[in-house]
PDB file of C-alpha atoms in Angstrom:
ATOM      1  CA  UNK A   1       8.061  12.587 -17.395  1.00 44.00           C
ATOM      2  CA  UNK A   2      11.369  13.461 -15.838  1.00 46.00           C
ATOM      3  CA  UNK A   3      12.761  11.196 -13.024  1.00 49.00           C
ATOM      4  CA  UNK A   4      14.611  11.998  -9.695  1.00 50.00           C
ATOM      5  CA  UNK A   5      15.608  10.385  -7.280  1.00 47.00           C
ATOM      6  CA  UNK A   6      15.723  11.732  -3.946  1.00 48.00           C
ATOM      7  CA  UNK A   7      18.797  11.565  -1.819  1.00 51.00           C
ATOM      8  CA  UNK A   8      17.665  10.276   1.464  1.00 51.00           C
ATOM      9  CA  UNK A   9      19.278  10.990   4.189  1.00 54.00           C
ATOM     10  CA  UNK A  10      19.299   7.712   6.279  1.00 66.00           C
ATOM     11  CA  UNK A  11      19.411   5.082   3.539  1.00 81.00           C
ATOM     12  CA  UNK A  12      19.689   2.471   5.954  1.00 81.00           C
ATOM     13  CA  UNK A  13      16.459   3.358   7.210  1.00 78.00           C
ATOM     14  CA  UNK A  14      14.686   3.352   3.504  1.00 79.00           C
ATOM     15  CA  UNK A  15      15.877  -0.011   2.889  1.00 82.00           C
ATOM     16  CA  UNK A  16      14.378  -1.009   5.958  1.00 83.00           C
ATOM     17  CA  UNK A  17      11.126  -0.172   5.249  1.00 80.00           C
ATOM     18  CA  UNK A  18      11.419  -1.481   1.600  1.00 82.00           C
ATOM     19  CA  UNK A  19      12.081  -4.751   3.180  1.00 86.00           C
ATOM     20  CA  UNK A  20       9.561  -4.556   5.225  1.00 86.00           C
ATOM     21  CA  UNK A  21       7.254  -3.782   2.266  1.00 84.00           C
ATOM     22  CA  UNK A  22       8.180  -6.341   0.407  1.00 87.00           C
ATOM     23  CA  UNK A  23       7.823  -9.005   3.153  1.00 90.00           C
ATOM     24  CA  UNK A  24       4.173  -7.702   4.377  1.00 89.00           C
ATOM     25  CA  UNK A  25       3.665  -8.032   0.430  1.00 89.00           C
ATOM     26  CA  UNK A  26       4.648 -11.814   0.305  1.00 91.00           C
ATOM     27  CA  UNK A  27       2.842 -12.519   3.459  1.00 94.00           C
ATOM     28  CA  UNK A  28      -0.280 -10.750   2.062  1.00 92.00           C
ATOM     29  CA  UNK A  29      -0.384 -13.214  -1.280  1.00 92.00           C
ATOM     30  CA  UNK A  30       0.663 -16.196   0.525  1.00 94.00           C
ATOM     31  CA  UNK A  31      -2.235 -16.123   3.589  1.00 94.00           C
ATOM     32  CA  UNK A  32      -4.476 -14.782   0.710  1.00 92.00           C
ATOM     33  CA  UNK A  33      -3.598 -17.785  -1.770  1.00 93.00           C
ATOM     34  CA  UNK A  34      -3.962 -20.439   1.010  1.00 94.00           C
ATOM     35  CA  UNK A  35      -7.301 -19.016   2.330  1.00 93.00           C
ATOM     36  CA  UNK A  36      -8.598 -19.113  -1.668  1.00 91.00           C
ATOM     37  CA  UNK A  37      -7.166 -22.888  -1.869  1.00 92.00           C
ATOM     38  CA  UNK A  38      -9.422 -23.785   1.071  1.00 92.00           C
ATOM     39  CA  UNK A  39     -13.035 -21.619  -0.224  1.00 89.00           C
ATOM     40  CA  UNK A  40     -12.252 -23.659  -3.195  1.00 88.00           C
ATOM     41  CA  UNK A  41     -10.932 -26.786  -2.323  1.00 88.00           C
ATOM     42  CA  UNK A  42     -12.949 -27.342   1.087  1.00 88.00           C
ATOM     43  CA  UNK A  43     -16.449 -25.418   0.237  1.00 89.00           C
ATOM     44  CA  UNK A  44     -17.282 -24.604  -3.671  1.00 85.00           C
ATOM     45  CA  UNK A  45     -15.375 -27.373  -5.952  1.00 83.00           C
ATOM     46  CA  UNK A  46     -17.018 -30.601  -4.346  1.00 85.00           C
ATOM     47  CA  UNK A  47     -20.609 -28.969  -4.806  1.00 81.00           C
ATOM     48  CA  UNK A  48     -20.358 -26.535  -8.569  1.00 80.00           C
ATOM     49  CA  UNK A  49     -20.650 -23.625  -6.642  1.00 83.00           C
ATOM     50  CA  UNK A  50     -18.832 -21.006  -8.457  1.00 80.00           C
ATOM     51  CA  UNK A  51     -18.216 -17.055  -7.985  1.00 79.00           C
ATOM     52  CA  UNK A  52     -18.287 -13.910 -10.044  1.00 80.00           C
ATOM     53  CA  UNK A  53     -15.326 -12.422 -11.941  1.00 83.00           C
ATOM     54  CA  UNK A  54     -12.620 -14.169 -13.595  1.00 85.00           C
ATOM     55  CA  UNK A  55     -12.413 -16.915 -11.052  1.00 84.00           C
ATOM     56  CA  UNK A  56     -16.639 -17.388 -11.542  1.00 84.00           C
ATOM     57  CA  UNK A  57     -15.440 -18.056 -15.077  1.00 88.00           C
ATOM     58  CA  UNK A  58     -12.818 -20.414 -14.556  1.00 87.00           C
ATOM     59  CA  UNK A  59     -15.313 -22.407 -12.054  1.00 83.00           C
ATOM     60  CA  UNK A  60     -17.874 -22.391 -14.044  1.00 85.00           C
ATOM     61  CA  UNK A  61     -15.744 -23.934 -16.972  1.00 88.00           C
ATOM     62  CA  UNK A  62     -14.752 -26.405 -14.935  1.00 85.00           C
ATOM     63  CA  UNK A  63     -18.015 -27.285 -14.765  1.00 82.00           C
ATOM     64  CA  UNK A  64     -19.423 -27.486 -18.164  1.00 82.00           C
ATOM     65  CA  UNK A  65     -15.715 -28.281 -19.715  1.00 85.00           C
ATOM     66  CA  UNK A  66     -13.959 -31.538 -19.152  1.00 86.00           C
ATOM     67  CA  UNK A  67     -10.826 -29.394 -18.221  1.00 86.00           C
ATOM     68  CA  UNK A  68      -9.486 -28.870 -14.881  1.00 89.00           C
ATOM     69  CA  UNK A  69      -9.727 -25.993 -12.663  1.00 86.00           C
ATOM     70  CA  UNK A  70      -5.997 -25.663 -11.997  1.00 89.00           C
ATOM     71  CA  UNK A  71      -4.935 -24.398 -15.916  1.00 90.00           C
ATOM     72  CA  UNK A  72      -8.239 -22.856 -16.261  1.00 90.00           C
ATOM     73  CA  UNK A  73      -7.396 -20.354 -13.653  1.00 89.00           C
ATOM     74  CA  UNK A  74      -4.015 -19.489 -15.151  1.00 90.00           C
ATOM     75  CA  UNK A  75      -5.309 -19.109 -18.547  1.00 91.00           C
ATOM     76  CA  UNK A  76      -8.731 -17.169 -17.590  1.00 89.00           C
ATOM     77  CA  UNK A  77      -6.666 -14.627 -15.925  1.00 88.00           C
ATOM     78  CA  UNK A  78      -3.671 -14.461 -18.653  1.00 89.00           C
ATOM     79  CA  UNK A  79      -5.532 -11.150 -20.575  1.00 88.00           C
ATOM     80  CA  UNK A  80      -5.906  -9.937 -17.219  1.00 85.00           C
ATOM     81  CA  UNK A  81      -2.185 -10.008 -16.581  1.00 86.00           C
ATOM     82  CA  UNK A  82      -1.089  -8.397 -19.545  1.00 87.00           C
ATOM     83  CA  UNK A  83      -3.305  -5.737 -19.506  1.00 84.00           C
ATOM     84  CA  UNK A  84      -2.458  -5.006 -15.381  1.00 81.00           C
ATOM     85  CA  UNK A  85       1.765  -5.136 -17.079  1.00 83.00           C
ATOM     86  CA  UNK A  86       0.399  -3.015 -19.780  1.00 81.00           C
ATOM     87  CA  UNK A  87      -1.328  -0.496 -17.016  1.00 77.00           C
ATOM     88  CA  UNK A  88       0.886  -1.043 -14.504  1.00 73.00           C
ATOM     89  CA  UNK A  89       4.437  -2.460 -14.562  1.00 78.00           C
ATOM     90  CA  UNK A  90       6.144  -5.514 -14.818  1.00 84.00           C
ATOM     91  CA  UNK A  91       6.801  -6.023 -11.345  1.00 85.00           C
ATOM     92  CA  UNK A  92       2.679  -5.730 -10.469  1.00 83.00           C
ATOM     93  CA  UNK A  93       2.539  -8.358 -13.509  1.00 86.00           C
ATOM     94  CA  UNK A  94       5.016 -10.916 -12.254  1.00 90.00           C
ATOM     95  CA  UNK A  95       3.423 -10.478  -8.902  1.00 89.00           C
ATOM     96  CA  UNK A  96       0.084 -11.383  -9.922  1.00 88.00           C
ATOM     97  CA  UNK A  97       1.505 -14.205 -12.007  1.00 91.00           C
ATOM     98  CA  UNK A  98       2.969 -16.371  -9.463  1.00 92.00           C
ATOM     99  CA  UNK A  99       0.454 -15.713  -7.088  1.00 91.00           C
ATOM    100  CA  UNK A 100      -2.354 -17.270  -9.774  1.00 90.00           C
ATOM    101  CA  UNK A 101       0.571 -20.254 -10.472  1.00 92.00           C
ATOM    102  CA  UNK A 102       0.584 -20.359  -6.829  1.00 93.00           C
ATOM    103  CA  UNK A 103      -3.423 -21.034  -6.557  1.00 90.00           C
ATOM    104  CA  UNK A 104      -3.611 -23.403  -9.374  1.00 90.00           C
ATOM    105  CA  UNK A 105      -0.695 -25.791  -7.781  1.00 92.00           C
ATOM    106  CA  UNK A 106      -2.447 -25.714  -4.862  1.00 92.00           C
ATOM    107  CA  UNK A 107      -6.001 -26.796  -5.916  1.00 88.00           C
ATOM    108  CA  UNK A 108      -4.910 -29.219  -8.189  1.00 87.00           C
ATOM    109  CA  UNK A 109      -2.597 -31.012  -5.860  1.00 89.00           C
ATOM    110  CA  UNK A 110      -3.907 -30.225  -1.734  1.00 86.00           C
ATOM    111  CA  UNK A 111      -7.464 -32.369  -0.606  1.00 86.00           C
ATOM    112  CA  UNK A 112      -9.169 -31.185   1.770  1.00 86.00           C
ATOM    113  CA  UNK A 113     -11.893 -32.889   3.754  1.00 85.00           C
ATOM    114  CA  UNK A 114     -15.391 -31.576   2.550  1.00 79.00           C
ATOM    115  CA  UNK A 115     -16.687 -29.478   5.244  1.00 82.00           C
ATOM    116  CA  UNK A 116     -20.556 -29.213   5.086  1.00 84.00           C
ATOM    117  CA  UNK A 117     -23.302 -30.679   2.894  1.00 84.00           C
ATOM    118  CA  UNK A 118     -25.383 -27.962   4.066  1.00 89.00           C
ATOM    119  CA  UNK A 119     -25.607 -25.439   0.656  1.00 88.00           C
ATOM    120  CA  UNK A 120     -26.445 -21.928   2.374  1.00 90.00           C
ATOM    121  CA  UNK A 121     -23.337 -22.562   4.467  1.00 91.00           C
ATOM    122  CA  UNK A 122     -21.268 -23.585   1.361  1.00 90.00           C
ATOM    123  CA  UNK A 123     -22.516 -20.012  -0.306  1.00 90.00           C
ATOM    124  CA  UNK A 124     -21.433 -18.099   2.747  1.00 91.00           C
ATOM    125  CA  UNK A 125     -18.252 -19.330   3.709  1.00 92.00           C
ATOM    126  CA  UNK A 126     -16.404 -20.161   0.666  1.00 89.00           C
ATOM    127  CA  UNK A 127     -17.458 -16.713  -0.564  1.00 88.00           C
ATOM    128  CA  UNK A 128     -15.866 -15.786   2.503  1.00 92.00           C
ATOM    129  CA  UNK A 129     -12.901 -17.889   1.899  1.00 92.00           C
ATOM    130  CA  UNK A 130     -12.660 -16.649  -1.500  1.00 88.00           C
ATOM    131  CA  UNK A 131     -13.022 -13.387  -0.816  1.00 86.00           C
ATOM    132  CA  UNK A 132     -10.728 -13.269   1.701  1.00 90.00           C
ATOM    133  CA  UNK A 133      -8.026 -14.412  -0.482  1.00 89.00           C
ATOM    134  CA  UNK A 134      -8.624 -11.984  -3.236  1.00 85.00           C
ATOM    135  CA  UNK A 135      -8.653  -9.114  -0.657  1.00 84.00           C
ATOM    136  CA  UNK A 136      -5.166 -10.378   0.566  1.00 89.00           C
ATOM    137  CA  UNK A 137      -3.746 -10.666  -2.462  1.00 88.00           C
ATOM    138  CA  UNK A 138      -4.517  -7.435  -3.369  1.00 82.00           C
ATOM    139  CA  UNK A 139      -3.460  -6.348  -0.005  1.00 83.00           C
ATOM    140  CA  UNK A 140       0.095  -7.578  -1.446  1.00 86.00           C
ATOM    141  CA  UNK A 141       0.300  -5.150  -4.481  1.00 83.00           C
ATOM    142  CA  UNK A 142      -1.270  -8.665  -6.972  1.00 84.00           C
ATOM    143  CA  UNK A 143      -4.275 -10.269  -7.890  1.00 84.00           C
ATOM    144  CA  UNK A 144      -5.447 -13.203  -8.512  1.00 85.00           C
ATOM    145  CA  UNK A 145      -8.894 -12.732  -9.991  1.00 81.00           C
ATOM    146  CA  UNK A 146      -7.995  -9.971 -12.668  1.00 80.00           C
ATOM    147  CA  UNK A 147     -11.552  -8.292 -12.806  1.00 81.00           C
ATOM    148  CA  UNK A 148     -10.892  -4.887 -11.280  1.00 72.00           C
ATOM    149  CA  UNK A 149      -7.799  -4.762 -13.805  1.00 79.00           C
ATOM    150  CA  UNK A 150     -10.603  -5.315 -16.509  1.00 77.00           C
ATOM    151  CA  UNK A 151     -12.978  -2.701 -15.273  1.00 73.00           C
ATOM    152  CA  UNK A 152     -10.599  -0.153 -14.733  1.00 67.00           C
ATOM    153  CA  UNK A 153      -9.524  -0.223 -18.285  1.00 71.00           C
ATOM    154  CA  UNK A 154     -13.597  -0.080 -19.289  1.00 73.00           C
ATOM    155  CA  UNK A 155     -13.716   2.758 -16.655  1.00 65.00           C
ATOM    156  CA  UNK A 156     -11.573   4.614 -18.505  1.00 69.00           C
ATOM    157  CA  UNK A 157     -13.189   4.158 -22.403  1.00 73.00           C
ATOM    158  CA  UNK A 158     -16.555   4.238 -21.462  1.00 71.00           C
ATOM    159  CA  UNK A 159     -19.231   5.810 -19.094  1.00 69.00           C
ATOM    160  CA  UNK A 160     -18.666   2.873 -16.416  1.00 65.00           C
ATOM    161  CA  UNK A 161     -17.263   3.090 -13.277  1.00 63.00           C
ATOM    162  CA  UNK A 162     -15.428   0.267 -12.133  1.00 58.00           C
ATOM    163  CA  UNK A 163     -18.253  -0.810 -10.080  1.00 58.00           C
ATOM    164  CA  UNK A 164     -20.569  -0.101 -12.776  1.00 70.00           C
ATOM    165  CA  UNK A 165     -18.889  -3.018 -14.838  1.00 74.00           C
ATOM    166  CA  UNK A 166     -18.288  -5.415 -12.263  1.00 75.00           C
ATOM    167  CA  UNK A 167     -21.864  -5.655 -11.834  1.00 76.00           C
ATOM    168  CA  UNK A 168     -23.029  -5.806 -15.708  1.00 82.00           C
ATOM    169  CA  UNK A 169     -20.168  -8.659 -15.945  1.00 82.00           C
ATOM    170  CA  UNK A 170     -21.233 -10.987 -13.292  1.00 82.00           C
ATOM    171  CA  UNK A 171     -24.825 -10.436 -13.874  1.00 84.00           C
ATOM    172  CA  UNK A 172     -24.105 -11.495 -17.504  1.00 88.00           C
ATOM    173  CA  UNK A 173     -22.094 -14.428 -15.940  1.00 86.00           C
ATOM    174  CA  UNK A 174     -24.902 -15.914 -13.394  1.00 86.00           C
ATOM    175  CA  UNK A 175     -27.493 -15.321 -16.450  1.00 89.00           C
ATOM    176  CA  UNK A 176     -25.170 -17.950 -18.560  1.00 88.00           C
ATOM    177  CA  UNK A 177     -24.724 -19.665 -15.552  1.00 85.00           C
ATOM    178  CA  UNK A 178     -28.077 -20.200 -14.641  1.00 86.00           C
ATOM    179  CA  UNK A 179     -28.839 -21.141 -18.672  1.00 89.00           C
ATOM    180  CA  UNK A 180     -25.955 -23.824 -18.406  1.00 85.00           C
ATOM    181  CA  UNK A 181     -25.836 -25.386 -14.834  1.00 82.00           C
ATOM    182  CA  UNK A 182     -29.178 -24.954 -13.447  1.00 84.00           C
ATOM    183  CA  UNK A 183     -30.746 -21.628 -11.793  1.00 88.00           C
ATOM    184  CA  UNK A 184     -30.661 -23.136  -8.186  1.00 87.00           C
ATOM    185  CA  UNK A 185     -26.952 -23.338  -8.317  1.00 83.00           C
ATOM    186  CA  UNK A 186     -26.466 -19.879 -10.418  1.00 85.00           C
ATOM    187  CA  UNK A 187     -28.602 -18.504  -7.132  1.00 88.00           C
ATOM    188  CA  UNK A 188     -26.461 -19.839  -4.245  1.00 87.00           C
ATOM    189  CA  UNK A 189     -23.442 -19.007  -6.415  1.00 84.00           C
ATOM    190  CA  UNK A 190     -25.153 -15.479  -6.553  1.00 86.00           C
ATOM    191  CA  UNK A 191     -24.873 -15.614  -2.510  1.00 87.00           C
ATOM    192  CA  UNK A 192     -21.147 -16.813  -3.142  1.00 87.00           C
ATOM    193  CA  UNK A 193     -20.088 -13.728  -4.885  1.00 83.00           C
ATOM    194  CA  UNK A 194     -22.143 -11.419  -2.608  1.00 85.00           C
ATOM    195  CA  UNK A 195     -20.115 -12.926   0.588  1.00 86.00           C
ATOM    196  CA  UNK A 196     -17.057 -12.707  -1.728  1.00 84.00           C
ATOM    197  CA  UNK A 197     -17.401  -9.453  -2.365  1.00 80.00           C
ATOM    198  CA  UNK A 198     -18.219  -7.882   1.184  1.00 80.00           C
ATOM    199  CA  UNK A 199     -15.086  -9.837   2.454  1.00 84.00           C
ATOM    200  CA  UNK A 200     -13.015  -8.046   0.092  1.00 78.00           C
ATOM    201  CA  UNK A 201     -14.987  -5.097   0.678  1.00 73.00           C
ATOM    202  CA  UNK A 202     -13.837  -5.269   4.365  1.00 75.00           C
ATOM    203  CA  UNK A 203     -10.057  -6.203   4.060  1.00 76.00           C
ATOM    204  CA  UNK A 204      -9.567  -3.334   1.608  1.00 63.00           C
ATOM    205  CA  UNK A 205     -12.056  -1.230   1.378  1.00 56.00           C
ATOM    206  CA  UNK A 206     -13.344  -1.592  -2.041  1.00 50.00           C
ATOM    207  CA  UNK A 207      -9.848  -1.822  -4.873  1.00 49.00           C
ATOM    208  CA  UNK A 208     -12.010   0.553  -6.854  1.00 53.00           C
ATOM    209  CA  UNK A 209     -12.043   3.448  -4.365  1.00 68.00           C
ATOM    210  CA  UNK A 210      -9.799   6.441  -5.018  1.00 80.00           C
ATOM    211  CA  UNK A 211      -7.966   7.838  -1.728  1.00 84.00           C
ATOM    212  CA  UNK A 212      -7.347  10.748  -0.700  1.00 89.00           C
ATOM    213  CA  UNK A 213      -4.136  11.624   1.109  1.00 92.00           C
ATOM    214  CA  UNK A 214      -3.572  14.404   3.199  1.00 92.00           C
ATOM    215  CA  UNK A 215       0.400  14.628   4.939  1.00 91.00           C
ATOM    216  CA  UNK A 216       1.899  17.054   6.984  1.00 89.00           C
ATOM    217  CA  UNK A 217       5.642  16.744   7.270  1.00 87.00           C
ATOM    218  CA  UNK A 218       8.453  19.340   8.110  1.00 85.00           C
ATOM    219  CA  UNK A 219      10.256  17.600   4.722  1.00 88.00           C
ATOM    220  CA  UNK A 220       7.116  18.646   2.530  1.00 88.00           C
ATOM    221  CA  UNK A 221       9.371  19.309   0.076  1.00 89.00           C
ATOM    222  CA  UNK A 222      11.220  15.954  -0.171  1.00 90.00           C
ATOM    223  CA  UNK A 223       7.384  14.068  -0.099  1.00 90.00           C
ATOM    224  CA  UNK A 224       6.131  16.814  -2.577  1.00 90.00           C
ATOM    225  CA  UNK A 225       9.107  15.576  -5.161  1.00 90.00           C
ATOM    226  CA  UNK A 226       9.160  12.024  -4.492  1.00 89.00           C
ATOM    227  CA  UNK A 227       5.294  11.654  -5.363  1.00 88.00           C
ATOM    228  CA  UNK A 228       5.927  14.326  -8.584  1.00 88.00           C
ATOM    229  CA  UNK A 229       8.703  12.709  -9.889  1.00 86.00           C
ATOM    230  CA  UNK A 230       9.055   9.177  -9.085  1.00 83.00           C
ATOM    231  CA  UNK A 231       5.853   7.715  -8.279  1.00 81.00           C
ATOM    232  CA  UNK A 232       4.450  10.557 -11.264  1.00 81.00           C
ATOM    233  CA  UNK A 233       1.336  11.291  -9.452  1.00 84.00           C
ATOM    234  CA  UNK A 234       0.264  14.975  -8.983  1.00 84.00           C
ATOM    235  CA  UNK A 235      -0.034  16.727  -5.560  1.00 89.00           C
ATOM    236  CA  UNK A 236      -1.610  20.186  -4.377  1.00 86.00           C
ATOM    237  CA  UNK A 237       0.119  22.007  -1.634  1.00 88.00           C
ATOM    238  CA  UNK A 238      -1.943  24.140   0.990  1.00 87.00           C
ATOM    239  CA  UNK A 239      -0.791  27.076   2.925  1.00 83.00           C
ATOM    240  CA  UNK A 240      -1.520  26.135   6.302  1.00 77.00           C
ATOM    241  CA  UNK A 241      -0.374  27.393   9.789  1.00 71.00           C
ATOM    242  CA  UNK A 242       0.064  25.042  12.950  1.00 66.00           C
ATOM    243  CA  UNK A 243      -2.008  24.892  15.399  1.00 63.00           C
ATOM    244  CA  UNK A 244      -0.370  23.834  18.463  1.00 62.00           C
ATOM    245  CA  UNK A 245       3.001  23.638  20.307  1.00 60.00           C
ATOM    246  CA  UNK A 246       6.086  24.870  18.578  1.00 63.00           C
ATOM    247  CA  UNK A 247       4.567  24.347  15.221  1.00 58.00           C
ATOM    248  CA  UNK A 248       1.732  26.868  15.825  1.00 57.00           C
ATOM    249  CA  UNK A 249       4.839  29.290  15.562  1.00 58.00           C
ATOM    250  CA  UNK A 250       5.676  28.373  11.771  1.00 60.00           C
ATOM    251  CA  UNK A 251       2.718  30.246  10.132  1.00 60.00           C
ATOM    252  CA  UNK A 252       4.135  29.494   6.292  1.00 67.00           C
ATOM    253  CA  UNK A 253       3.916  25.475   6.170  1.00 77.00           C
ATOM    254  CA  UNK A 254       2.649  23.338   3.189  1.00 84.00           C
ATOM    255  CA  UNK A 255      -0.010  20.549   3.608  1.00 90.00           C
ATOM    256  CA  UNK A 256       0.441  18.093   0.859  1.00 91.00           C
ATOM    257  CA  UNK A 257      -2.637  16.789  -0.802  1.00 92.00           C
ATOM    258  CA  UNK A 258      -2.930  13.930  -3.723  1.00 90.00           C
ATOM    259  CA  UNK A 259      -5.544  11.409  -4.876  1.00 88.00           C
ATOM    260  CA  UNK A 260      -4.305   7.351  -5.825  1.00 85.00           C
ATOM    261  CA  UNK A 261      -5.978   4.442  -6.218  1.00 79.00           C
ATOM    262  CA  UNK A 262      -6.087   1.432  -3.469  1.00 74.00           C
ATOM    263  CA  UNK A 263      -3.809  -0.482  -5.120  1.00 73.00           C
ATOM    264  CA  UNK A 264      -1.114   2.795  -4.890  1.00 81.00           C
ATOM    265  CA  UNK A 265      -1.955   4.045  -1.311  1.00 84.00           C
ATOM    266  CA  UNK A 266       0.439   1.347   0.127  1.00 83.00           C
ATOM    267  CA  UNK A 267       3.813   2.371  -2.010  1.00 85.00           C
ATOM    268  CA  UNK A 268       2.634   6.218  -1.357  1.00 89.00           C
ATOM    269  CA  UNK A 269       2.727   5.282   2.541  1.00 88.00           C
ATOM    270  CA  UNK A 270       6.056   3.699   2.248  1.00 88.00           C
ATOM    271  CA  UNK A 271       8.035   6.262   0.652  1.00 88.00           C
ATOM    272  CA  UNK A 272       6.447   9.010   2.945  1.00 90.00           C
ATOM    273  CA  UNK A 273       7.836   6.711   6.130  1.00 90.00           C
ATOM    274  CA  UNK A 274      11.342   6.776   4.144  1.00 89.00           C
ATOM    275  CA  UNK A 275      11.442  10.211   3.890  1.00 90.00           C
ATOM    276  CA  UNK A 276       9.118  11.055   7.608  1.00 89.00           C
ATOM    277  CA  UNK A 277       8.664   8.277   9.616  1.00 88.00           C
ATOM    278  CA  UNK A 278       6.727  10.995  11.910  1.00 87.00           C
ATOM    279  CA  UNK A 279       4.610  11.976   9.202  1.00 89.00           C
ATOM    280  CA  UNK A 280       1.287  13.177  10.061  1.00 90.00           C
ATOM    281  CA  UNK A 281      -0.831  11.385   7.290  1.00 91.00           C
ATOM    282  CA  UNK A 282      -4.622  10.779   7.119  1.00 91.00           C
ATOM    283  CA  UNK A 283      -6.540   8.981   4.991  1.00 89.00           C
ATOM    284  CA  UNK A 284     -10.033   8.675   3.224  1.00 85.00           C
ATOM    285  CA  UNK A 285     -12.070   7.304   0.474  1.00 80.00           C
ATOM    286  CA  UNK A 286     -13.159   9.632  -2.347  1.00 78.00           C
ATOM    287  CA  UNK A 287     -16.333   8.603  -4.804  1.00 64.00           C
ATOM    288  CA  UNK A 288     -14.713   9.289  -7.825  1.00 60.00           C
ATOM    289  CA  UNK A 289     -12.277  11.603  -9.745  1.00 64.00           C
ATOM    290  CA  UNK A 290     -12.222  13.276 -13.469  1.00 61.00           C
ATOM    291  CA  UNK A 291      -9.076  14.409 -15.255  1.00 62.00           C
ATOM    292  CA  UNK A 292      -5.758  15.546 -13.744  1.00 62.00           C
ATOM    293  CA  UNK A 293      -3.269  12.518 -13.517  1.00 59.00           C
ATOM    294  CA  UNK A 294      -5.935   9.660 -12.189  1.00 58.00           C
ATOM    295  CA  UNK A 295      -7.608   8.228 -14.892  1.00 41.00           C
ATOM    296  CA  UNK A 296      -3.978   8.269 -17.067  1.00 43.00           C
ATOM    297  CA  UNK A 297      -2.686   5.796 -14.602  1.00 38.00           C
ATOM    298  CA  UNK A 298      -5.221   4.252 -12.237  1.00 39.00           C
ATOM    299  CA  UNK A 299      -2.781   2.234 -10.519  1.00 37.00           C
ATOM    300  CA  UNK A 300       0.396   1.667  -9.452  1.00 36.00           C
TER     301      UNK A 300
END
């Protein structure tokens, strides 16, 4: 696909809001790092709790294996970084891979205090923990449990959605668990992965969701290009006339319209504000898509 670059008119401005970007995107991984450290550290370690996904199978490794947790999580989610560089980019790859060197330094060299004895607290809040620091992350543009890069890749090969295969894989998981550890633990860890889960469900809105994006912009033109050529994503523009003020004047005006993934709705947001900072743009979740330029590149 051809590239262009679009020649901005106040570049200071555009760096601006890549800095920004980028230092909402370390923020992000670093509160969502710390806040796994202490689900795992303060709550599920001291009792062989574990969770679903990729960091369920590191924990629960750690469990049956004489290994420790901290290179288990690098190497569980090692296939899962190659395959997000190999569907992504590099830059989503080396992302995701400091951010998982940054969790396994901190749980194997921070202590923390063991907070409760009770177990149905232990289930609920380092799920939440947990979960909160996988929604983060991803919040950040990374990952650090590599599932969803997994599942998209199924997704895409196979009848499964991506929540389709989440759910066969950590069912499988608990079932080995359970066979392994002992069922009252694979249960409570069970409860673990549901709190997980809804916490990430509510800082992002589910990673698997596509997005629809709907802008209206005098520089329809510039947004139209940037999202064609550079971030290669297709858009449909909409004859539309305005309906108030001045605008309701201009009765030949495009209204952009383009479907990305969760992960991409952030970098789609931030060259729209280089471009319009006064960008009318809305927002909402879409079930599913089939063919056009989504399933080629599910993410960013």
């Amino acid at each position: 696909m051809p590239k262009r670059i679009i020649a901005l008119g106040n570049t200071a401005w555009a760096q601006k809001v890549t800095l920004w970007r980028k230092v909402k995107d370390t923020l992000f991984i670093g509160i969502g790092v710390v806040m796994a450290s202490i689900g795992l550290k303060g709550f599920l370690l001291p009792n062989n709790f574990f969770d679903g996904g990729a960091m369920g199978m590191s924990l629960l490794l750690e469990i049956v294996t004489p290994l420790d947790l901290s290179p288990l999580i690098v190497l569980v989610n090692l296939p899962f970084i190659y395959l997000g560089y190999k569907q992504l980019n590099l830059r989503f790859a080396i992302k995701s891979t400091l951010a998982i060197l940054a969790l396994a330094l901190l749980v194997h060299y921070i202590e923390l205090p063991v907070i409760t004895a009770d177990k149905l607290l232990i289930a609920v809040f380092g799920g939440f923990f947990l979960g909160s620091g996988i929604g983060f992350a991803i919040r950040g543009g990374a990952v650090i449990d590599g599932t969803e890069v997994l599942a998209i890749q199924v997704s895409r090969k196979s009848s499964l959605t991506v929540g389709d295969f989440i759910t066969v894989f950590n069912v499988c998981l608990f079932i080995v668990a359970a066979i392994l550890v002992n069922l009252e633990t694979a249960m409570y860890s069970m409860l673990t992965y549901f709190s997980a889960s809804r916490t990430v469900d509510f800082l992002i809105n589910g990673v698997e969701e596509y997005i629809g994006v709907m802008i209206i912009s005098e520089f329809n033109e510039d947004i139209k290009a940037k999202i064609t050529y550079d971030l290669g994503r297709g858009v449909t523009a909409f004859k539309a006339d305005g309906g108030f003020g001045e605008k309701a004047k201009n009765p030949d005006r495009n209204v952009l319209f383009c479907v990305v993934t969760r992960l991409e709705v952030t970098r789609v947001l931030t060259e729209i504000e280089k471009i319009d900072p006064k960008a009318f743009v809305i927002q909402y979740p879409i079930k599913d898509t089939k063919g056009g330029m989504i399933k080629k590149r599910p993410l960013h």
